Coordinates of C-alpha atoms in Angstrom, one line a residue:
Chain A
X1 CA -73.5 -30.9 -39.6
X2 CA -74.4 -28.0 -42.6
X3 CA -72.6 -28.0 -45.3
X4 CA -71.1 -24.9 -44.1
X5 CA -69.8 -26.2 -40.6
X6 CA -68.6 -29.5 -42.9
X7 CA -66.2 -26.5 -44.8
X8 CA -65.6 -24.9 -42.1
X9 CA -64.2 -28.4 -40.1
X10 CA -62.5 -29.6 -42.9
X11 CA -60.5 -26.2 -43.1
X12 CA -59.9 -25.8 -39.3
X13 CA -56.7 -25.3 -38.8
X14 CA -55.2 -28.3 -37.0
X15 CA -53.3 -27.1 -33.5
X16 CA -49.2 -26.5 -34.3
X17 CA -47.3 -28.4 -31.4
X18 CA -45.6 -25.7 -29.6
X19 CA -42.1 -27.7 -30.6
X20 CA -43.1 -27.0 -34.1
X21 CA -44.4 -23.2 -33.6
X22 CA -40.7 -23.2 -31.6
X23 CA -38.8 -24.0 -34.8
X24 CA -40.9 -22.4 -37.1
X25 CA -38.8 -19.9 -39.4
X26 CA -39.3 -18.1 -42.3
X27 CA -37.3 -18.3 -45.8
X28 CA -35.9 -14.7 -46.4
X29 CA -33.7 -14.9 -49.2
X30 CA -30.8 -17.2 -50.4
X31 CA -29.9 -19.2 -47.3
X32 CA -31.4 -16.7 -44.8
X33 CA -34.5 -17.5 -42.2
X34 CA -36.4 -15.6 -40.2
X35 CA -37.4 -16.8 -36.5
X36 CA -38.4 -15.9 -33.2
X37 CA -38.3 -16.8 -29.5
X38 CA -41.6 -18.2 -27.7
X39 CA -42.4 -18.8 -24.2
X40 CA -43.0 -22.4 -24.4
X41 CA -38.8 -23.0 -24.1
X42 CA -38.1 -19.9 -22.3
X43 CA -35.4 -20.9 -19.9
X44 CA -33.8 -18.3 -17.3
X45 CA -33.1 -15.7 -19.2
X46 CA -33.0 -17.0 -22.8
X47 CA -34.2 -19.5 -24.6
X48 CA -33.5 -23.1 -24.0
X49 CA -30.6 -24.0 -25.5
X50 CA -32.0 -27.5 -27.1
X51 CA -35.1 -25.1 -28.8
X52 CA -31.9 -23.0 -30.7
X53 CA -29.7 -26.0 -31.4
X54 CA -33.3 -27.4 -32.9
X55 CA -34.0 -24.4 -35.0
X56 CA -30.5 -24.1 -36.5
X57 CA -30.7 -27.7 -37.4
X58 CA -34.1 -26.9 -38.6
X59 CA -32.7 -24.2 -41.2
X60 CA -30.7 -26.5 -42.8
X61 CA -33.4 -29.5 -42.8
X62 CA -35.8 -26.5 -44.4
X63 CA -32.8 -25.5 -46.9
X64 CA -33.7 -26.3 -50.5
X65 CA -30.1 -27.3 -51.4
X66 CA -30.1 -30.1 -48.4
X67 CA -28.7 -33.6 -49.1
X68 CA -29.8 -36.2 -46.8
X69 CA -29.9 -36.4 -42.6
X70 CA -28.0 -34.9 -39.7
X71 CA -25.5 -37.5 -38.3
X72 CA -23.3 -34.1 -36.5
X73 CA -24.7 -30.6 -35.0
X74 CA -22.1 -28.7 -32.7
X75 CA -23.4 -25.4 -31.4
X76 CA -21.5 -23.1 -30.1
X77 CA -23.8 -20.6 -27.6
X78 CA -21.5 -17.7 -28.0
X79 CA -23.4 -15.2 -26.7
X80 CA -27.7 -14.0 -25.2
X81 CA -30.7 -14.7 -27.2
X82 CA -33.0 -11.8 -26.1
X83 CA -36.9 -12.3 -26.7
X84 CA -38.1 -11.7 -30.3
X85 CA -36.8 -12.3 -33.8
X86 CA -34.0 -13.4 -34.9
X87 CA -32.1 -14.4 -38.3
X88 CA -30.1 -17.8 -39.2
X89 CA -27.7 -18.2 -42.0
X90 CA -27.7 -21.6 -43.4
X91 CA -24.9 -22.2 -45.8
X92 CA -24.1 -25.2 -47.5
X93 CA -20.2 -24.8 -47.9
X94 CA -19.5 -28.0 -49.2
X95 CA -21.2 -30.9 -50.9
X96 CA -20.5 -34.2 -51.7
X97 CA -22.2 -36.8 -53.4
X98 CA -23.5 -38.4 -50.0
X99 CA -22.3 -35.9 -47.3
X100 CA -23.0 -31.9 -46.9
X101 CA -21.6 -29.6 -44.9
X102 CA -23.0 -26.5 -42.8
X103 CA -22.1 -23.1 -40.9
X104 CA -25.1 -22.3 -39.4
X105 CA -25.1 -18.7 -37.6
X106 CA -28.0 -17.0 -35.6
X107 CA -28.4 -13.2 -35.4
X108 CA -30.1 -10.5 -33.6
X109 CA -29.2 -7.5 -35.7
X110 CA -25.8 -7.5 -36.3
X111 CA -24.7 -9.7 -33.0
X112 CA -23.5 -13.2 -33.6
X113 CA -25.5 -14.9 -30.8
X114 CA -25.1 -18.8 -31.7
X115 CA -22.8 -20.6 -34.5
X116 CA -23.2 -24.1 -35.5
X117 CA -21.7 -26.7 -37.9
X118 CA -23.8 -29.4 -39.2
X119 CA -22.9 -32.4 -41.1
X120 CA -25.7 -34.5 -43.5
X121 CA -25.2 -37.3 -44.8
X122 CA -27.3 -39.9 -47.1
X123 CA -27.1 -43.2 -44.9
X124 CA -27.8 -46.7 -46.4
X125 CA -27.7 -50.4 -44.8
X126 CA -24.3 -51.7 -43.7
X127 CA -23.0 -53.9 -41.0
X128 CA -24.1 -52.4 -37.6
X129 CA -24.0 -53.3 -34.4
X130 CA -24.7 -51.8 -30.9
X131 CA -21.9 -52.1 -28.9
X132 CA -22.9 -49.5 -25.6
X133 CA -25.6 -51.7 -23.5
X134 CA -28.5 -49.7 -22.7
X135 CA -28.5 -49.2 -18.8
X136 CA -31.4 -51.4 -17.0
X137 CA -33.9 -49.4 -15.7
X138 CA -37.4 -49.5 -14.9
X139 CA -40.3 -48.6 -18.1
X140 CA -41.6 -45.3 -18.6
X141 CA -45.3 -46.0 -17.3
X142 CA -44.0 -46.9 -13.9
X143 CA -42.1 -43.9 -13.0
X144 CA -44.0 -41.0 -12.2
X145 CA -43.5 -37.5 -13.8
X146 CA -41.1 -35.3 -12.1
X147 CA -42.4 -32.0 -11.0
X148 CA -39.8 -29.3 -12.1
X149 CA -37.7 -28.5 -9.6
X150 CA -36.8 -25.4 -11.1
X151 CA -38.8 -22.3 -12.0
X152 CA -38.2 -22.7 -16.3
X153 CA -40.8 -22.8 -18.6
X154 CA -38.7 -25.5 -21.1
X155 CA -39.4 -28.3 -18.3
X156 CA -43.2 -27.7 -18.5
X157 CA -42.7 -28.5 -22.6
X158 CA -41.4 -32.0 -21.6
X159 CA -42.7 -35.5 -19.8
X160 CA -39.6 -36.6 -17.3
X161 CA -39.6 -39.5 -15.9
X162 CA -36.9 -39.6 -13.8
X163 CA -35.2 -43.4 -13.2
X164 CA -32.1 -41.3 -10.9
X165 CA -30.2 -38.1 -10.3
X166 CA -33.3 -35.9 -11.1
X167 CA -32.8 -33.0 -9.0
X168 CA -30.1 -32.3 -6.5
X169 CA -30.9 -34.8 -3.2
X170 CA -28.4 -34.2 -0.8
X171 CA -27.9 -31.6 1.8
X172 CA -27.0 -27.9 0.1
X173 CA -23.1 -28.0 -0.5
X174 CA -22.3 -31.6 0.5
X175 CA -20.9 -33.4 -2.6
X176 CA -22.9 -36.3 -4.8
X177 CA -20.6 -39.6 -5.4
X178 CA -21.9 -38.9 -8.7
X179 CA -23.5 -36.8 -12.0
X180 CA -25.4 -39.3 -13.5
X181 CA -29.4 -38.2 -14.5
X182 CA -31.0 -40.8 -16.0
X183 CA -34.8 -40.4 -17.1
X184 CA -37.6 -41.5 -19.7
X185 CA -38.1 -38.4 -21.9
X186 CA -41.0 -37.7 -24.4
X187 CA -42.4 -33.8 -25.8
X188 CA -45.4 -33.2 -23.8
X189 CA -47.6 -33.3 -24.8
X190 CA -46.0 -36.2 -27.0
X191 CA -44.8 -35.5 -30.2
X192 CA -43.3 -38.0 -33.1
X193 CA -39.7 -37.5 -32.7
X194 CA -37.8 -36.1 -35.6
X195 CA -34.2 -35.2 -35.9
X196 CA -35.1 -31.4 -34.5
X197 CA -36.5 -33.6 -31.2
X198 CA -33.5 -35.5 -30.8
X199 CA -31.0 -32.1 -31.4
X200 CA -33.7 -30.6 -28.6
X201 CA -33.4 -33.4 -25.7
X202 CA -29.5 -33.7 -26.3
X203 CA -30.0 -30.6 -23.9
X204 CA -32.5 -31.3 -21.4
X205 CA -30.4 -32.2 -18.6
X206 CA -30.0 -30.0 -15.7
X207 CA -26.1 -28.6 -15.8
X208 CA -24.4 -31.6 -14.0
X209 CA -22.7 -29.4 -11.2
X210 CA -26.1 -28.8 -9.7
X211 CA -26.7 -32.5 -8.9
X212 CA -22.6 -33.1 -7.9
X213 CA -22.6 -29.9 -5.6
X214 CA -26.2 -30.0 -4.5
X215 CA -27.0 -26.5 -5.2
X216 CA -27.5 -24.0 -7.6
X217 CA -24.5 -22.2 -9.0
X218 CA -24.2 -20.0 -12.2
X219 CA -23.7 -22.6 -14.9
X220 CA -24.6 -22.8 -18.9
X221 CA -23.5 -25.1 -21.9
X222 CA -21.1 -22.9 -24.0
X223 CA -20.6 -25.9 -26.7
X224 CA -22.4 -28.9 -27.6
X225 CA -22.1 -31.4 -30.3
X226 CA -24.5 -34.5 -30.9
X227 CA -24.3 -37.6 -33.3
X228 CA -27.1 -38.9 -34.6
X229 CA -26.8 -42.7 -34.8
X230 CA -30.6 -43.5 -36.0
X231 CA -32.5 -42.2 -39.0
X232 CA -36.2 -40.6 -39.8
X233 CA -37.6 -44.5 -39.6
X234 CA -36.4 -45.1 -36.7
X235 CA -37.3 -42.0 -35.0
X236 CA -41.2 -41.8 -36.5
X237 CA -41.3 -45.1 -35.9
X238 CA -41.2 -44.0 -31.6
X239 CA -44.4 -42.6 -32.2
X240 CA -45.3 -41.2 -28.3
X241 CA -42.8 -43.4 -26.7
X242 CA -40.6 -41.8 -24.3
X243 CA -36.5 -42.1 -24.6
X244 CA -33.9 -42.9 -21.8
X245 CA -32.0 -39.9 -21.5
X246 CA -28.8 -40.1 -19.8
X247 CA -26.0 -37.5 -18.6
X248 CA -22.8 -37.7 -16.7
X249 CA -19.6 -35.2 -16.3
X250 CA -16.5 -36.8 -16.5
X251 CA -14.4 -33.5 -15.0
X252 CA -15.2 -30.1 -13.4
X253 CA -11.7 -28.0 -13.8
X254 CA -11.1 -24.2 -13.9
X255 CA -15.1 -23.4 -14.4
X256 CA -16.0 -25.8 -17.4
X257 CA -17.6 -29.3 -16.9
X258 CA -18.1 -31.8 -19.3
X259 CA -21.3 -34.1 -20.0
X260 CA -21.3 -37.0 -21.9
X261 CA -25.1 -37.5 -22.9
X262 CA -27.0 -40.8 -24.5
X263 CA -30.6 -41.2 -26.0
X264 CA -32.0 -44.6 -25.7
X265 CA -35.4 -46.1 -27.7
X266 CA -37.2 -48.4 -25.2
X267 CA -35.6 -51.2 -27.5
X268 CA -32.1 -50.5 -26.7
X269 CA -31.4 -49.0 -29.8
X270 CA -28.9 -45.8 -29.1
X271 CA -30.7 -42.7 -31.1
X272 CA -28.2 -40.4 -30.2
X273 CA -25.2 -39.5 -28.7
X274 CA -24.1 -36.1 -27.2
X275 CA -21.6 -34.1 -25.4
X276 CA -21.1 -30.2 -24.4
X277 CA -19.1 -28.2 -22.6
X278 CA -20.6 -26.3 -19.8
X279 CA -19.3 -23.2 -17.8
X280 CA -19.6 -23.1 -13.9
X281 CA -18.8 -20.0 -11.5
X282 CA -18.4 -21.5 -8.3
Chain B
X1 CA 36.8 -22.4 -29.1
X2 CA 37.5 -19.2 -31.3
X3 CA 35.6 -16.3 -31.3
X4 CA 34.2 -16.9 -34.9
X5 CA 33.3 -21.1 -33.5
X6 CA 31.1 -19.3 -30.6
X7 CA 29.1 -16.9 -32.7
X8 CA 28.2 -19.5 -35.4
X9 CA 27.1 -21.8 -32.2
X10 CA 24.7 -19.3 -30.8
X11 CA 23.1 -18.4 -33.8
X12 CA 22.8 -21.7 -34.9
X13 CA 19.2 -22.7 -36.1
X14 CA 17.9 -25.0 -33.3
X15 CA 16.1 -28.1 -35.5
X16 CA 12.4 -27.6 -35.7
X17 CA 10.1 -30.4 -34.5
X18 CA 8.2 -32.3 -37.1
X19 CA 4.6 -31.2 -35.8
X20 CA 6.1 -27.8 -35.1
X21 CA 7.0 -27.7 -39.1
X22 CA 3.9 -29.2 -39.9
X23 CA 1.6 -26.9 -37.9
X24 CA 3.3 -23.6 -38.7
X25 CA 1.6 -21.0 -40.2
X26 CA 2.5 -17.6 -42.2
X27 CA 0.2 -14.6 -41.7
X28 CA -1.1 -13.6 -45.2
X29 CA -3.6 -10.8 -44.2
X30 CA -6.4 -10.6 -42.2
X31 CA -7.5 -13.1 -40.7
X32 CA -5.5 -15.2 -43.1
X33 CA -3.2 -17.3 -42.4
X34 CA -0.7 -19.9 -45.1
X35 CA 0.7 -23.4 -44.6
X36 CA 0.9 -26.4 -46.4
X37 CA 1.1 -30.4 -45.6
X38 CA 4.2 -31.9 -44.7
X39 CA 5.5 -35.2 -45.3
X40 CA 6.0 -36.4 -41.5
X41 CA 1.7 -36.5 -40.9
X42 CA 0.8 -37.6 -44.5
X43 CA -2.0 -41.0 -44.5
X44 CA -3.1 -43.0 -46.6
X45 CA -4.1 -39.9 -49.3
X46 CA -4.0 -36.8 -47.5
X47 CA -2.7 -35.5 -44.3
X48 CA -3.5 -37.4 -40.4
X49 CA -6.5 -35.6 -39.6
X50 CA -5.1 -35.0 -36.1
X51 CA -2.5 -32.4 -37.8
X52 CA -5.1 -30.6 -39.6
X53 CA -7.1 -30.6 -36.5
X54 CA -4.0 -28.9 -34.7
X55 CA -3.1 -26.5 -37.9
X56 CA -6.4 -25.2 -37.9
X57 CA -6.4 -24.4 -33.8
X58 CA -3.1 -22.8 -34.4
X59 CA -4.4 -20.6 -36.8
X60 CA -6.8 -19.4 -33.9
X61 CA -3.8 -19.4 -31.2
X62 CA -1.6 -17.4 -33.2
X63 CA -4.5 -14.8 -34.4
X64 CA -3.9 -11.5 -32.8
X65 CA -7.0 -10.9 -31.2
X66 CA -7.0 -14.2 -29.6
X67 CA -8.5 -13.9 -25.9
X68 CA -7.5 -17.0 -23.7
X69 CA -7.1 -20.6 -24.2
X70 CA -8.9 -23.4 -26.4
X71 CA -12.1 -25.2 -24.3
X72 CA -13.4 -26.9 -27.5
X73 CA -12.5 -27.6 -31.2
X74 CA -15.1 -28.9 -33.6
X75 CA -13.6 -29.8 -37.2
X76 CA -15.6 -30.8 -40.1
X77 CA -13.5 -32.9 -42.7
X78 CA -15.7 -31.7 -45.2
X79 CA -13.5 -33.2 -48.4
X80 CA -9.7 -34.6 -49.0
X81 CA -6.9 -32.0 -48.6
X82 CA -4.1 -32.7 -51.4
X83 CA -0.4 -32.9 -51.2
X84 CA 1.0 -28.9 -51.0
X85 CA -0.2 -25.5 -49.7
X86 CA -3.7 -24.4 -48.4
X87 CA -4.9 -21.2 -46.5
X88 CA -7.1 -20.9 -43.7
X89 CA -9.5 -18.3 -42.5
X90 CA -9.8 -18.0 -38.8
X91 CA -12.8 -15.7 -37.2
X92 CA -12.9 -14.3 -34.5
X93 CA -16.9 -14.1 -34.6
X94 CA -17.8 -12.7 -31.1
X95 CA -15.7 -12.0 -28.0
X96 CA -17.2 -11.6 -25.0
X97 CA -15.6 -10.8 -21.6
X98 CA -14.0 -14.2 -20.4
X99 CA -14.8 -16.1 -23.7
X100 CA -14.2 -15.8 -27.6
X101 CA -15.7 -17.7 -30.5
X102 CA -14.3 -18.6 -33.7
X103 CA -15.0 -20.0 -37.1
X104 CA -12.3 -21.8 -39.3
X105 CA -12.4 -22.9 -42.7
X106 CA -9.5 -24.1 -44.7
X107 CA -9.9 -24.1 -48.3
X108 CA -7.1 -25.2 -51.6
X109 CA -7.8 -23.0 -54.1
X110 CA -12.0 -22.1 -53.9
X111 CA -12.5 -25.5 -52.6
X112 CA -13.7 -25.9 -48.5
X113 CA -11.5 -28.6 -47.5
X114 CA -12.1 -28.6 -43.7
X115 CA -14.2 -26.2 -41.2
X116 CA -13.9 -25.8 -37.5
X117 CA -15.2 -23.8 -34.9
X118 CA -13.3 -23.4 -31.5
X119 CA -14.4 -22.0 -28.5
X120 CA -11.5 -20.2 -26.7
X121 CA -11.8 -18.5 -22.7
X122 CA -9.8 -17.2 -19.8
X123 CA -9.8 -20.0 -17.1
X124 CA -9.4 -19.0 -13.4
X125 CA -9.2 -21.6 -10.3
X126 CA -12.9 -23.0 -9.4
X127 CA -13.9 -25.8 -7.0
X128 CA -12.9 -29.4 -9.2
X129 CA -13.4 -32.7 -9.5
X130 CA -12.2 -35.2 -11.6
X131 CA -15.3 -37.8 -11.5
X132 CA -13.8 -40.0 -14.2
X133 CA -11.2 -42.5 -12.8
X134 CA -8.0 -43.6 -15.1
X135 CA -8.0 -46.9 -15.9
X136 CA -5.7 -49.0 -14.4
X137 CA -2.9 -49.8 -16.9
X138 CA 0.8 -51.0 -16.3
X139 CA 3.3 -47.2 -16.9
X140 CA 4.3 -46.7 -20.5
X141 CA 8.2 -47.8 -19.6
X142 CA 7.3 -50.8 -19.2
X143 CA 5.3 -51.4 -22.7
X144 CA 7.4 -51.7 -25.7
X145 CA 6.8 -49.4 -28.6
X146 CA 4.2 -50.8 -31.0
X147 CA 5.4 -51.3 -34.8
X148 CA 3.1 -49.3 -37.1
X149 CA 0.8 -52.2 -38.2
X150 CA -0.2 -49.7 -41.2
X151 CA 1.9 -48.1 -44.3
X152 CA 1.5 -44.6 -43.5
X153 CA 3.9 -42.7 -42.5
X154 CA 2.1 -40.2 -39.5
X155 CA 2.3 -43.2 -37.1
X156 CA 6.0 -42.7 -37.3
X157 CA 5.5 -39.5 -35.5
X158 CA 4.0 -41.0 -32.4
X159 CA 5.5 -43.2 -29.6
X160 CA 2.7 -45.5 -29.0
X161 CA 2.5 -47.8 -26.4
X162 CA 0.0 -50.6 -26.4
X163 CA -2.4 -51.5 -23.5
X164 CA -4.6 -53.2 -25.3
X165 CA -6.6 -53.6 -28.8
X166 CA -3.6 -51.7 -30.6
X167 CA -4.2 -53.3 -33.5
X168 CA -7.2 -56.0 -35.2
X169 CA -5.6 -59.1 -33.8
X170 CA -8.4 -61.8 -33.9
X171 CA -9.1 -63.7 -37.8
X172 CA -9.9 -61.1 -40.5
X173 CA -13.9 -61.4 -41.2
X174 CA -15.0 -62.4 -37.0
X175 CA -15.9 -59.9 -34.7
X176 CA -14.3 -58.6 -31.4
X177 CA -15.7 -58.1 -28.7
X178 CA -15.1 -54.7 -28.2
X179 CA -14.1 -51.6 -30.1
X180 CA -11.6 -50.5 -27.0
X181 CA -8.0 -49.2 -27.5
X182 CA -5.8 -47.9 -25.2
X183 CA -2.0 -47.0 -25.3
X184 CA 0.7 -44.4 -24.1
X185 CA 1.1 -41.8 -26.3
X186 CA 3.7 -38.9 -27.1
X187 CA 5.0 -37.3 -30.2
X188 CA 8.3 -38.7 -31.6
X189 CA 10.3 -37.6 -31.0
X190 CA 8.9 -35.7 -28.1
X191 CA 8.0 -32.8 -27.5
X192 CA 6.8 -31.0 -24.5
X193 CA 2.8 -30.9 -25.2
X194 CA 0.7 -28.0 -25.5
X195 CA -2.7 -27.5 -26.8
X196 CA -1.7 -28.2 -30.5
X197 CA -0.5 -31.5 -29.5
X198 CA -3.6 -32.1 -27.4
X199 CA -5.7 -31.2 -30.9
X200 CA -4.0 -34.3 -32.7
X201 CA -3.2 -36.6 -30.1
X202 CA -7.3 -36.6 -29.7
X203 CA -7.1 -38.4 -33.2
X204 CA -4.3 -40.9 -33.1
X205 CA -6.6 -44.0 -33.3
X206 CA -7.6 -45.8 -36.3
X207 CA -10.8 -46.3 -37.2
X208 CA -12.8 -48.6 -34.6
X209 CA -14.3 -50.9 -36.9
X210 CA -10.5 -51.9 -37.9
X211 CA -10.7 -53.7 -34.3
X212 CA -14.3 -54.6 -34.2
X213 CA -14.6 -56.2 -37.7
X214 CA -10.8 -57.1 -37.5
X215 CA -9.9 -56.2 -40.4
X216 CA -9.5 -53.1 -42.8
X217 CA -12.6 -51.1 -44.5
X218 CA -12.4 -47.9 -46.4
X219 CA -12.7 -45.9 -43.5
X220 CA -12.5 -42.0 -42.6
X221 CA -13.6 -39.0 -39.6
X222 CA -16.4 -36.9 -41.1
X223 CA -16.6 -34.4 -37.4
X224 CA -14.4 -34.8 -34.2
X225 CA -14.9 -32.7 -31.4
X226 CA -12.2 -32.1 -28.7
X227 CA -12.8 -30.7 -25.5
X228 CA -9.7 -29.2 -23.1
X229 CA -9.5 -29.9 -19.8
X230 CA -5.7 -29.3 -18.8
X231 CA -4.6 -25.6 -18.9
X232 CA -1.2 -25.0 -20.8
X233 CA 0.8 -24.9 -17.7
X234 CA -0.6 -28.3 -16.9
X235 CA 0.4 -29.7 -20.2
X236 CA 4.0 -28.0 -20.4
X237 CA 4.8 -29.7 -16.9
X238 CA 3.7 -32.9 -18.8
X239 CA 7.7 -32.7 -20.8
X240 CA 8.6 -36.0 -22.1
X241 CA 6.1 -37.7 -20.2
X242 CA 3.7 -40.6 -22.0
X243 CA -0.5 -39.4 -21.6
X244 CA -2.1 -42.4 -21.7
X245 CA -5.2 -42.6 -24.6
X246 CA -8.2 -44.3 -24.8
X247 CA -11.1 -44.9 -27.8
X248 CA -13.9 -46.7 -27.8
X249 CA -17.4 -47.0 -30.3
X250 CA -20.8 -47.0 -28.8
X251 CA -22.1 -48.3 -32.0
X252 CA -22.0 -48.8 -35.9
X253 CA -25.1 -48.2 -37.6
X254 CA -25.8 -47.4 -41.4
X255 CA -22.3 -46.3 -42.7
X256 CA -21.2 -44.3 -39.5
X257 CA -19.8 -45.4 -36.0
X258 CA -18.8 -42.6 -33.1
X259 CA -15.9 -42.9 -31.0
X260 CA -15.2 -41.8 -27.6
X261 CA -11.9 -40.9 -26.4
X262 CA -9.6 -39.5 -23.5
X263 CA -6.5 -38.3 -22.8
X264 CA -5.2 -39.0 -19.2
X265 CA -1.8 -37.7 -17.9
X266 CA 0.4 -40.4 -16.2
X267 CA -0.9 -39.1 -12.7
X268 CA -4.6 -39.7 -13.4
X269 CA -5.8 -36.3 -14.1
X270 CA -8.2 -36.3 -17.8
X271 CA -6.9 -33.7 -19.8
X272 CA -8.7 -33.6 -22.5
X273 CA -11.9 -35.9 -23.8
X274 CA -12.9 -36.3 -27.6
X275 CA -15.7 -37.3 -29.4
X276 CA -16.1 -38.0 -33.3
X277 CA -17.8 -39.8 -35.9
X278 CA -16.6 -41.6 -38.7
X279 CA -17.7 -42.7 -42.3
X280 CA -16.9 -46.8 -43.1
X281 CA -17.9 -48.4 -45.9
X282 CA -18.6 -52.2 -45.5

C-alpha cells in the first residue's frame, strides 16, 4: 500500500447503516431538526411508522439539553408523511433532577404530521425482577427468514424469523382463533440495537386484523406508546442477536384494534414493552 | 304544596357529583380552560392522578372544535400539582376528516405540571371481535366493599370490590408471587360512567410493587396511556353497574415497573385497556 492509498483508507468513509442514514437529522436552531424520508423504510405510502417514532426519539436523544434514557415514547401519527424533508421540534418542557420531559412534533411546512411525548429518565440499580415469562420458542438460527409477504420496502430493512402468526394462513375471509405474531427480529443487515432500534421494532408487526381476518383491509396505527424496560448496556450488549418480537389485539370495535406488543433478548430479559392503537376499515 | 314550595323545588340546584366538581372546567380564552384540585381526589401530596388524567381529557371534550370521541389519552406526570387552581391548554393540533389530534399541558403558574396528548375520532359500526376473554370472577354483589388500606382520601371516591391482590397481604419485606389485582369498580357514590370516568378509573390501582414487595415504597406514575374501546352510549348503559378492573406488572427493573390494565363491563365486553409506567424507589 502507498502512503497515499494508506491516507486515503484511513479516511474512507465507513458505510452509514441505512437505520442510521434513516434517523439522521440536522440541528437547525434552538430545538429544531432537519430530516428527510429514504426509501430503505418506505412503507405503502409513507414512511414506516417505527423509522418516524425512531427519528422523533432521535431528536431528543440528539438534544443538547437531554437528561438521561427513554423509558416512554407515545406517537401520535396524526396525519401523511409525503417523501422529502421534514422538520421536528424537540422541546424539553420540563426537567427534573432525574426525569425530562418532551413534546416532540414533526412538520412538513406548516402541517402537523406526527406528535409525540417522550419521557427520560436517569435509571440506577434497584430491586428488579422479571415477572412476564418469556414465551418458549425455538432459537433464531433455526427458523428460517420470512420472505415478505407484502410489497413494502421497511420488511427488506429487517431479518424475521418468524416462530408463528407471520403472515395471514387461512383461507381469505375465514377468521384466525387468534392475533398473535411471534418472530426473532434483528436490523438487516444487523445493527447494535440502541434505544432508536427498539422505538423502530415496537412497530414491525403487520396490523393484527390482517392475520385475524385473513386478508388485507385498510388499516394503520394512529397511536402508539412503548416503555423501555432495559438500558444502553443492555441493548449494545445484543450485539447482532435477534429479539422475540411479539404482538396480540386484545379487541377490534368500531374500526380501532388494539396491540399489545413485547421485545424479548434471547435471555429472557423483556427490552421493551409496547402498545398502539390501530384504525381498520372493514 | 304552594305555588311558591313548587318553584323553589324545580329550580332547586341538583347536588353535583364529587368527580363532576373535581373535573369541571371554566373556559378562560382560547384554547384555555380553568380548574383547580378538589379535596374528594386529593393523595398522598397532590391530586389521584386518575382525576388529572380525566380533567385534562375534559378539557379536550368540552373544547369547541372537538370532532368525535376519545380513542387514546397519553399523560405525562411531568412534576407534583399543588393544593389550588391550575390552567390547562388544550390543542387541537390537526383535524382530519374522521379523526382529530390534540396536545394538553397543564401548568400552576409557568410551571408544566402534567402534558397529554389525546387522540379523538368519529367511530361507525365495523366487523368486531373481542379476542380477550374476562376473567372469571364471582359478580361484584357478592364481594364486600374493601376498607381503604391507605390514608388518602381519593379511595373514598371509589366502590371497590376485591377479587384478589387488593391489597400487600403476605409479611412486609417477602415477595409475592405476582403483581395481579383485580376488583369491581365504580365511583362512589355512583355515577353513570362516561369517558371521563373511564380516564380515571384506568388509574385506580396502587402501585404494583406495593403487592409484589408487600409492602410500601415511595412510589409514583411517570406516563399512562389509556386506550377506549366502549363508545359513550355503551358506557351510559353501564348506570350503576360495577366494571370489573384488572393490573398487572410485566417487570421491575432499575427504578421503573409498567403496568397493564383493563376495564371489563359486567357482561364481558373490554372497554377500555391501559398501560403506564411508574417510578419506585427501593
Amino acid at each position: 500500500m502507498t502512503a497515499t492509498a494508506a491516507a486515503l483508507s484511513a479516511t474512507a468513509p465507513v458505510a452509514l447503516h441505512a437505520f442510521d442514514d434513516a434517523i439522521a437529522l440536522q440541528a437547525s436552531g434552538e430545538n429544531r431538526f432537519l430530516g428527510r424520508t429514504t426509501p430503505a423504510y418506505w412503507n405503502m405510502i409513507g414512511p414506516f411508522g417505527g423509522i418516524t417514532a425512531a427519528t422523533l426519539l432521535q431528536a431528543a436523544l440528539l438534544h443538547p439539553q437531554r437528561l438521561g434514557d427513554p423509558i416512554a415514547l407515545s406517537v401520535n401519527f396524526a396525519g401523511p408523511i409525503a417523501e422529502g424533508p421534514f422538520e421536528i421540534e424537540a422541546l424539553p418542557v420540563r426537567t427534573n433532577r432525574s426525569t425530562q420531559h418532551w413534546n416532540l412534533t414533526l412538520r412538513q411546512g406548516d402541517a402537523v404530521a406526527t406528535t409525540a411525548t417522550a419521557v427520560f429518565a436517569v435509571r440506577r440499580e434497584t430491586w428488579a425482577c422479571g415477572e412476564a415469562v418469556m414465551p418458549e420458542v425455538p432459537a433464531a438460527d433455526t427458523l428460517p427468514a420470512m420472505g415478505g409477504f407484502a410489497p413494502v420496502r421497511w420488511l427488506k430493512s429487517y431479518d424475521m424469523r418468524p416462530v408463528r402468526g407471520a403472515k395471514p394462513t387461512a383461507e381469505a375471509g375465514t377468521e384466525h382463533p387468534d392475533s398473535l405474531t411471534q418472530f426473532w427480529l434483528r436490523d438487516a443487515p444487523a445493527r447494535t440495537p440502541d434505544f432508536a432500534a427498539v422505538a423502530s421494532w415496537a412497530d414491525s408487526f403487520y396490523p393484527r386484523i390482517f392475520l385475524k381476518r385473513a386478508g388485507f383491509v385498510p388499516a394503520g396505527t394512529v397511536s402508539m406508546t412503548t416503555y423501555f424496560h432495559a438500558d444502553a448496556p443492555t441493548l449494545a450488549a445484543l450485539g447482532d442477536s435477534h429479539v422475540l418480537a411479539s404482538a396480540q389485539a386484545q379487541v377490534f370495535q368500531q374500526g380501532y384494534f388494539d396491540q399489545r406488543a413485547q421485545l424479548w433478548s434471547p435471555a429472557g430479559q423483556l427490552l421493551a414493552s409496547s402498545h398502539q392503537i390501530v384504525y381498520y376499515k372493514e
